[in-house]
Short mmCIF file of C-alpha atoms in Angstrom, two decimals:
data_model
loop_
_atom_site.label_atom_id
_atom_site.label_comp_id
_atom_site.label_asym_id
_atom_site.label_seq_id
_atom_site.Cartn_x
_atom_site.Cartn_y
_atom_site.Cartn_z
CA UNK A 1 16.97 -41.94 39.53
CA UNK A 2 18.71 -43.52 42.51
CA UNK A 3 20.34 -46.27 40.21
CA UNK A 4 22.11 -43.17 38.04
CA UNK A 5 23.13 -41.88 41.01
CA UNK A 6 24.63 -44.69 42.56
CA UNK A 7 25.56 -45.96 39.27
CA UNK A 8 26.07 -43.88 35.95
CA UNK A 9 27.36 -46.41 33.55
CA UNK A 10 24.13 -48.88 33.86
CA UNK A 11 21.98 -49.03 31.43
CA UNK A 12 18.16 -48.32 32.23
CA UNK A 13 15.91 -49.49 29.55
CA UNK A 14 12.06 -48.75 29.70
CA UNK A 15 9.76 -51.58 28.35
CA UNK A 16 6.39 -51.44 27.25
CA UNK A 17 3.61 -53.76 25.48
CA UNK A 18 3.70 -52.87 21.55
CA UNK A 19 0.00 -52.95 21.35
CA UNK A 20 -0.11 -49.79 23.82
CA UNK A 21 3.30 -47.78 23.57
CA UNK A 22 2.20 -44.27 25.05
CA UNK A 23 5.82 -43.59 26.17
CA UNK A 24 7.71 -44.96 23.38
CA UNK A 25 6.13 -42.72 20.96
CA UNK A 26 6.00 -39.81 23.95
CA UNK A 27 9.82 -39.95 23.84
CA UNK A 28 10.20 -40.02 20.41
CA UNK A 29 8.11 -37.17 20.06
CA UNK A 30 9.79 -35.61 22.97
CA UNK A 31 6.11 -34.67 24.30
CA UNK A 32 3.43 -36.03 25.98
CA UNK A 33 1.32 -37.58 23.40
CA UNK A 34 -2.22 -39.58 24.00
CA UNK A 35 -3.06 -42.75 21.89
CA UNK A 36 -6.27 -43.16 20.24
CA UNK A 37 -6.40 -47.00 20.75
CA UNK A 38 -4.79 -49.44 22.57
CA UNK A 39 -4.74 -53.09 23.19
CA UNK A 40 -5.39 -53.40 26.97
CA UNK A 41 -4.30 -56.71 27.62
CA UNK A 42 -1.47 -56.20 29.26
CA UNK A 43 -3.41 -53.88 31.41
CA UNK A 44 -0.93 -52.65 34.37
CA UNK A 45 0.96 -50.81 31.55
CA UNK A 46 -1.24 -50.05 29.06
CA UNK A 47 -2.84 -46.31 28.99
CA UNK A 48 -3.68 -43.95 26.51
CA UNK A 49 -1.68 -41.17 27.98
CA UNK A 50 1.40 -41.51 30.51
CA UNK A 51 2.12 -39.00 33.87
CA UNK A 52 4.08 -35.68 32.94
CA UNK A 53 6.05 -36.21 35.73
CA UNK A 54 6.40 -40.18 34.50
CA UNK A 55 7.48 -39.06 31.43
CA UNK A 56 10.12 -36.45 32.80
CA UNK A 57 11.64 -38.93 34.55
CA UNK A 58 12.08 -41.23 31.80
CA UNK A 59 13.14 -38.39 29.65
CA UNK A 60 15.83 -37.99 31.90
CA UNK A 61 17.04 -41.67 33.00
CA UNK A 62 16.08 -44.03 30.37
CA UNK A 63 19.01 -45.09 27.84
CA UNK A 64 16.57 -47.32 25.44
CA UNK A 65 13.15 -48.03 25.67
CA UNK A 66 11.78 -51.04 23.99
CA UNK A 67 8.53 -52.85 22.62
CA UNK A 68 7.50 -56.28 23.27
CA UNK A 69 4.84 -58.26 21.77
CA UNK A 70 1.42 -59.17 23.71
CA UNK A 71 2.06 -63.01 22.37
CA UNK A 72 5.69 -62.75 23.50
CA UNK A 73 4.49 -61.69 26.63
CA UNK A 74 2.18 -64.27 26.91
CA UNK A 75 4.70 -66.78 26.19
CA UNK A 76 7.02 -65.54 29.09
CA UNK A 77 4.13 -65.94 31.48
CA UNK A 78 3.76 -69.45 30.80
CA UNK A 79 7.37 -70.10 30.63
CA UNK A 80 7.83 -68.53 34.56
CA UNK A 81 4.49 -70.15 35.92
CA UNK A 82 5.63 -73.72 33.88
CA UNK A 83 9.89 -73.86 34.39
CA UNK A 84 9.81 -71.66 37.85
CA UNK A 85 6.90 -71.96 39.40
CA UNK A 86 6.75 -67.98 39.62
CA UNK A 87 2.99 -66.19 38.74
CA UNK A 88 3.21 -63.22 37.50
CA UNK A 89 0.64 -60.69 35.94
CA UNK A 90 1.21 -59.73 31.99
CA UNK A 91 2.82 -56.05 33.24
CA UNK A 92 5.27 -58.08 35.48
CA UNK A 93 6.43 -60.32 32.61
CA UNK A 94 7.03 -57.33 30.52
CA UNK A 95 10.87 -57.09 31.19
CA UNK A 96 11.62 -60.87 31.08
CA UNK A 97 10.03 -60.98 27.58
CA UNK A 98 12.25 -58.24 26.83
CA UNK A 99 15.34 -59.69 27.03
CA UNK A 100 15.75 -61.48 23.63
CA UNK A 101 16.04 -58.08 21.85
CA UNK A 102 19.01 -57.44 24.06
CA UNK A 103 20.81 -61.47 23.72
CA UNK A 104 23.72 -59.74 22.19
CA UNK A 105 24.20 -56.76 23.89
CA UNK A 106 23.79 -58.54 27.65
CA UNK A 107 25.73 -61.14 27.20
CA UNK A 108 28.43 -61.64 29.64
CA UNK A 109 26.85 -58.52 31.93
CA UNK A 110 24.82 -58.14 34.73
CA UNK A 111 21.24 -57.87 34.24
CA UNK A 112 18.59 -57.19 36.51
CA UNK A 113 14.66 -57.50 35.54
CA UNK A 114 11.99 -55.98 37.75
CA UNK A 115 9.47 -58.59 38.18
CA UNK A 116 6.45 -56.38 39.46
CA UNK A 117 2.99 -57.79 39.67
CA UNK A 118 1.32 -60.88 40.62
CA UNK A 119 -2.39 -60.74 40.02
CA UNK A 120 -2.99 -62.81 37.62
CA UNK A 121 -6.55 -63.90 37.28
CA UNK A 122 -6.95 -67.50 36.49
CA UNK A 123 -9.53 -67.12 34.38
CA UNK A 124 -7.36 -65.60 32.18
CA UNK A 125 -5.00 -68.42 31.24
CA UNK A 126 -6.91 -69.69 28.14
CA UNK A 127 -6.64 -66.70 26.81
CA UNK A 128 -2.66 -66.79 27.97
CA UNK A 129 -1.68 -69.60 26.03
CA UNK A 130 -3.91 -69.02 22.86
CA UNK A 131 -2.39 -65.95 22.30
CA UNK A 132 1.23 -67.32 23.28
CA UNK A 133 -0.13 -69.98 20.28
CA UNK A 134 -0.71 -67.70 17.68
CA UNK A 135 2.71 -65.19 18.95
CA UNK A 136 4.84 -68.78 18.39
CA UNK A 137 2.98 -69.56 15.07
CA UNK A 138 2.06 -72.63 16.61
CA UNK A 139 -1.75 -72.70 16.08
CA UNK A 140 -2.93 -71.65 13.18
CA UNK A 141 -6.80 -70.48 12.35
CA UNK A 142 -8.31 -71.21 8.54
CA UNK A 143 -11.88 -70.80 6.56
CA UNK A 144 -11.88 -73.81 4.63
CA UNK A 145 -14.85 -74.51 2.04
CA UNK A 146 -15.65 -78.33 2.34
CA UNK A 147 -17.43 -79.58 -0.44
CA UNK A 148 -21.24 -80.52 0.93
CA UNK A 149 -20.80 -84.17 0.22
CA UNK A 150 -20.44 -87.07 2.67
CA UNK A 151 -16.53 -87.99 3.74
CA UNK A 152 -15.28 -84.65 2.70
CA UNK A 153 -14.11 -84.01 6.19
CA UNK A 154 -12.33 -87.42 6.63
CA UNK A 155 -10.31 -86.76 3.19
CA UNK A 156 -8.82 -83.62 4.85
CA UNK A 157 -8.15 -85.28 7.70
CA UNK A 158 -6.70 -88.39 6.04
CA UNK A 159 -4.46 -86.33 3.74
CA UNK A 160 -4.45 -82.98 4.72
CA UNK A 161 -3.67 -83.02 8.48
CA UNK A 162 -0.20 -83.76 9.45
CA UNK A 163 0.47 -86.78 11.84
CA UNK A 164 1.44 -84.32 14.67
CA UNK A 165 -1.03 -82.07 13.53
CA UNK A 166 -4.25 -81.59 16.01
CA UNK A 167 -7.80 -79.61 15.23
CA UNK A 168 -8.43 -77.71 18.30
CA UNK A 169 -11.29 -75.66 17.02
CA UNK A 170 -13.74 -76.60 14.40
CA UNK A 171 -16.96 -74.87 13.64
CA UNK A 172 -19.19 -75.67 11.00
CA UNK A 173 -22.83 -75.35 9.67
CA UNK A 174 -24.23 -77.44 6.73
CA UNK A 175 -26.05 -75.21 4.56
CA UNK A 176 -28.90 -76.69 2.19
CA UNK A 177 -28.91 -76.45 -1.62
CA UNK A 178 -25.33 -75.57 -1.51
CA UNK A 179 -21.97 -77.15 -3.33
CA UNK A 180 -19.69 -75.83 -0.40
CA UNK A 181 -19.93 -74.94 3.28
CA UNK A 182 -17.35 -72.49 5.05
CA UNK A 183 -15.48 -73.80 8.43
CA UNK A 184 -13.62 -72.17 10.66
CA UNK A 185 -11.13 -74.27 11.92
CA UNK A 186 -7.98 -73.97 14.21
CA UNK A 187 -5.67 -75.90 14.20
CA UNK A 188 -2.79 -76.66 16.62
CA UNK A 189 1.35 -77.28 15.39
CA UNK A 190 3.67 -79.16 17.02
CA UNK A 191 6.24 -77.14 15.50
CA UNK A 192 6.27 -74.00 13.73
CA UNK A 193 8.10 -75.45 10.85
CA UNK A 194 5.36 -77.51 10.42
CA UNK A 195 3.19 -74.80 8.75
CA UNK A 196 4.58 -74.99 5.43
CA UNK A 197 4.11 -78.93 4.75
CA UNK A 198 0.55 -78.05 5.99
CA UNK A 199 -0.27 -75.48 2.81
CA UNK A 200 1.70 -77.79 0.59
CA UNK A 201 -1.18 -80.64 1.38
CA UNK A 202 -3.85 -77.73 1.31
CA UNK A 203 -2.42 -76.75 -2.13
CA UNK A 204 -1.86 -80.17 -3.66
CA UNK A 205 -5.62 -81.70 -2.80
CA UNK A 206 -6.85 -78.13 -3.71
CA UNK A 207 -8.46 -77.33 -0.53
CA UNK A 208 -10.09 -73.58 -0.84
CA UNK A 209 -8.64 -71.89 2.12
CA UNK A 210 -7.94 -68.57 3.51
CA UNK A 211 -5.68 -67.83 6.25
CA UNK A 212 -7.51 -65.99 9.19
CA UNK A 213 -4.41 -65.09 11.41
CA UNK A 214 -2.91 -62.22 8.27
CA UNK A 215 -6.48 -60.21 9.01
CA UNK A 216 -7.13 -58.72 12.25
CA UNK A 217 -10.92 -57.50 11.68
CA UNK A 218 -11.62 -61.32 10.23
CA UNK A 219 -10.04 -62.62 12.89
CA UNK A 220 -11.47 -60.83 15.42
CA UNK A 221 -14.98 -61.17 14.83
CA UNK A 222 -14.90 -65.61 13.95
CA UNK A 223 -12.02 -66.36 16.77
#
């Protein structure tokens, strides 16, 4: 590349999203390989199978090549669109959100991100900052049995929910000649430190829960 040329002791790292890492595991098998499945949200840099000549190249230049997160991603987007004012699609945040799994090896150098990509469809935000949410472990989504019985509800809220604790999703259908209904609710931290007082309360007024964010299918097909 022109920037070994002009400059053999930088660095060149290669970043891709972890849910789609066609050249990461290309390099490591030192051939072109094609991935089954991938997760296409960050969609400028997500395919199954990278260029031959793409892959050359990298062969050749890159001196790391590293994996970020969608949710970390997602976080980075909001943090440039929020703190610069700077849009960016979730294939032009990719080096950005990078840069925490180099803070100790950059610091005190020069660094240089390329920032490439700024179609970012609007529509898209919601789903930006829910999965920036979960990434952060600051929303958290739970199927809770309530007992059927009137004020069952207000208890959890009364003693269950933390005071800077906020129910952003709640889903629920009574069903007849039952003891318990299932919920699905979500429910939004102010802190991700906050979690653990949160299952304390859940464990101490017995509240029969089960965490929906630790399985993907579950997830998947309620959120």
């Amino acid at each position: 590349s022109y920037v070994k040329q002009l400059s053999p002791r930088t660095r060149i790292v290669g970043v891709e999203p972890k849910g789609a890492p066609a050249m990461h595991q290309s390099l490591q098998a030192r051939e072109v390989v094609r991935l089954a499945q991938i997760d296409k949200f960050v969609d400028g840099a997500a395919v199954h199978r990278v260029g031959d000549l793409t892959f050359r190249i990298c062969q050749t230049v890159l001196d790391d090549m590293c994996l970020v997160p969608e949710g970390k991603v997602c976080t980075t987007i909001l943090q440039l669109y929020n703190e610069d004012a700077i849009v960016v699609e979730p294939a032009g945040a990719l080096t950005i959100a990078a840069l925490d799994q180099y803070r100790d090896q950059i610091r005190g150098k020069r660094v240089v991100c390329v920032v490439s990509g700024g179609n970012n469809d609007i529509m898209r935000m919601e789903e930006i900052k829910e999965r920036s949410l979960l990434y952060e472990g600051l929303k958290v989504y739970f199927l809770i049995r309530f007992p059927q019985r009137a004020g069952a509800l207000k208890e959890f809220l009364v003693h269950v929910l933390g005071p800077r604790d906020d129910i952003a999703h709640f889903e629920y259908t009574k069903k007849n000649n039952r003891d318990q209904g299932p919920a699905l609710v979500g429910i939004e931290l102010e802190h991700k430190e906050d979690y653990a007082a949160l299952i304390e309360r859940m464990q101490a007024y017995k509240v029969d829960y089960e965490v929906v964010n630790d399985k993907p299918m579950l997830f998947h097909l309620l959120v």
